[in-house]
Amino acid sequence: MNSIIPGDVKDRCYICGRRGKMEVHHMLHGSRRANAERCGLKVHLCRQCHADLHDHGAHDAELEEIAQVEFEKNHTHAQWMWIFGKNFRKEEHE
């Protein structure tokens, strides 16, 4: 499935805006990666931003929250929790 994330462009980094060859990043990983793929929760990142994310966690929480917000625009919170099992929205934790 294509990305459902507004602003994602296949030849531009979602984080830094660099143009060129990009890598696909699933916004939820580990055991949640397959469902993220099925739901279109992915963005294009340059090699540097993708490495920073996986090696140092840069922007990871932000992208997880964006994924949930976008999913819940067309689905319920209960559906999110059933599929992904974790709430990533910051305002829900405060």
Tab-separated table of C-alpha atoms in Angstrom, residues 53-84:
chain	number	residue	atom	x	y	z
A	53	LEU	CA	16.370	7.266	13.259
A	54	HIS	CA	17.371	3.625	13.601
A	55	ASP	CA	20.749	4.213	15.271
A	56	HIS	CA	19.792	7.069	17.618
A	57	GLY	CA	15.982	7.141	17.737
A	58	ALA	CA	15.917	10.587	16.094
A	59	HIS	CA	12.300	11.517	15.228
A	60	ASP	CA	11.053	8.014	16.075
A	61	ALA	CA	8.425	9.057	18.657
A	62	GLU	CA	7.309	11.930	16.439
A	63	LEU	CA	6.763	9.632	13.449
A	64	GLU	CA	4.922	7.055	15.568
A	65	GLU	CA	2.551	9.751	16.778
A	66	ILE	CA	2.004	11.087	13.244
A	67	ALA	CA	1.190	7.542	12.097
A	68	GLN	CA	-1.470	7.160	14.772
A	69	VAL	CA	-2.982	10.603	14.158
A	70	GLU	CA	-3.281	9.945	10.418
A	71	PHE	CA	-4.700	6.436	10.910
A	72	GLU	CA	-7.300	7.728	13.360
A	73	LYS	CA	-8.551	10.307	10.870
A	74	ASN	CA	-10.319	7.443	9.064
A	75	HIS	CA	-10.526	4.797	11.803
A	76	THR	CA	-11.350	4.700	15.484
A	77	HIS	CA	-8.915	4.729	18.380
A	78	ALA	CA	-10.239	1.286	19.321
A	79	GLN	CA	-9.250	-0.012	15.869
A	80	TRP	CA	-5.757	1.460	16.313
A	81	MET	CA	-5.380	-0.246	19.690
A	82	TRP	CA	-6.673	-3.559	18.337
A	83	ILE	CA	-4.202	-3.507	15.434
A	84	PHE	CA	-1.144	-1.882	17.050
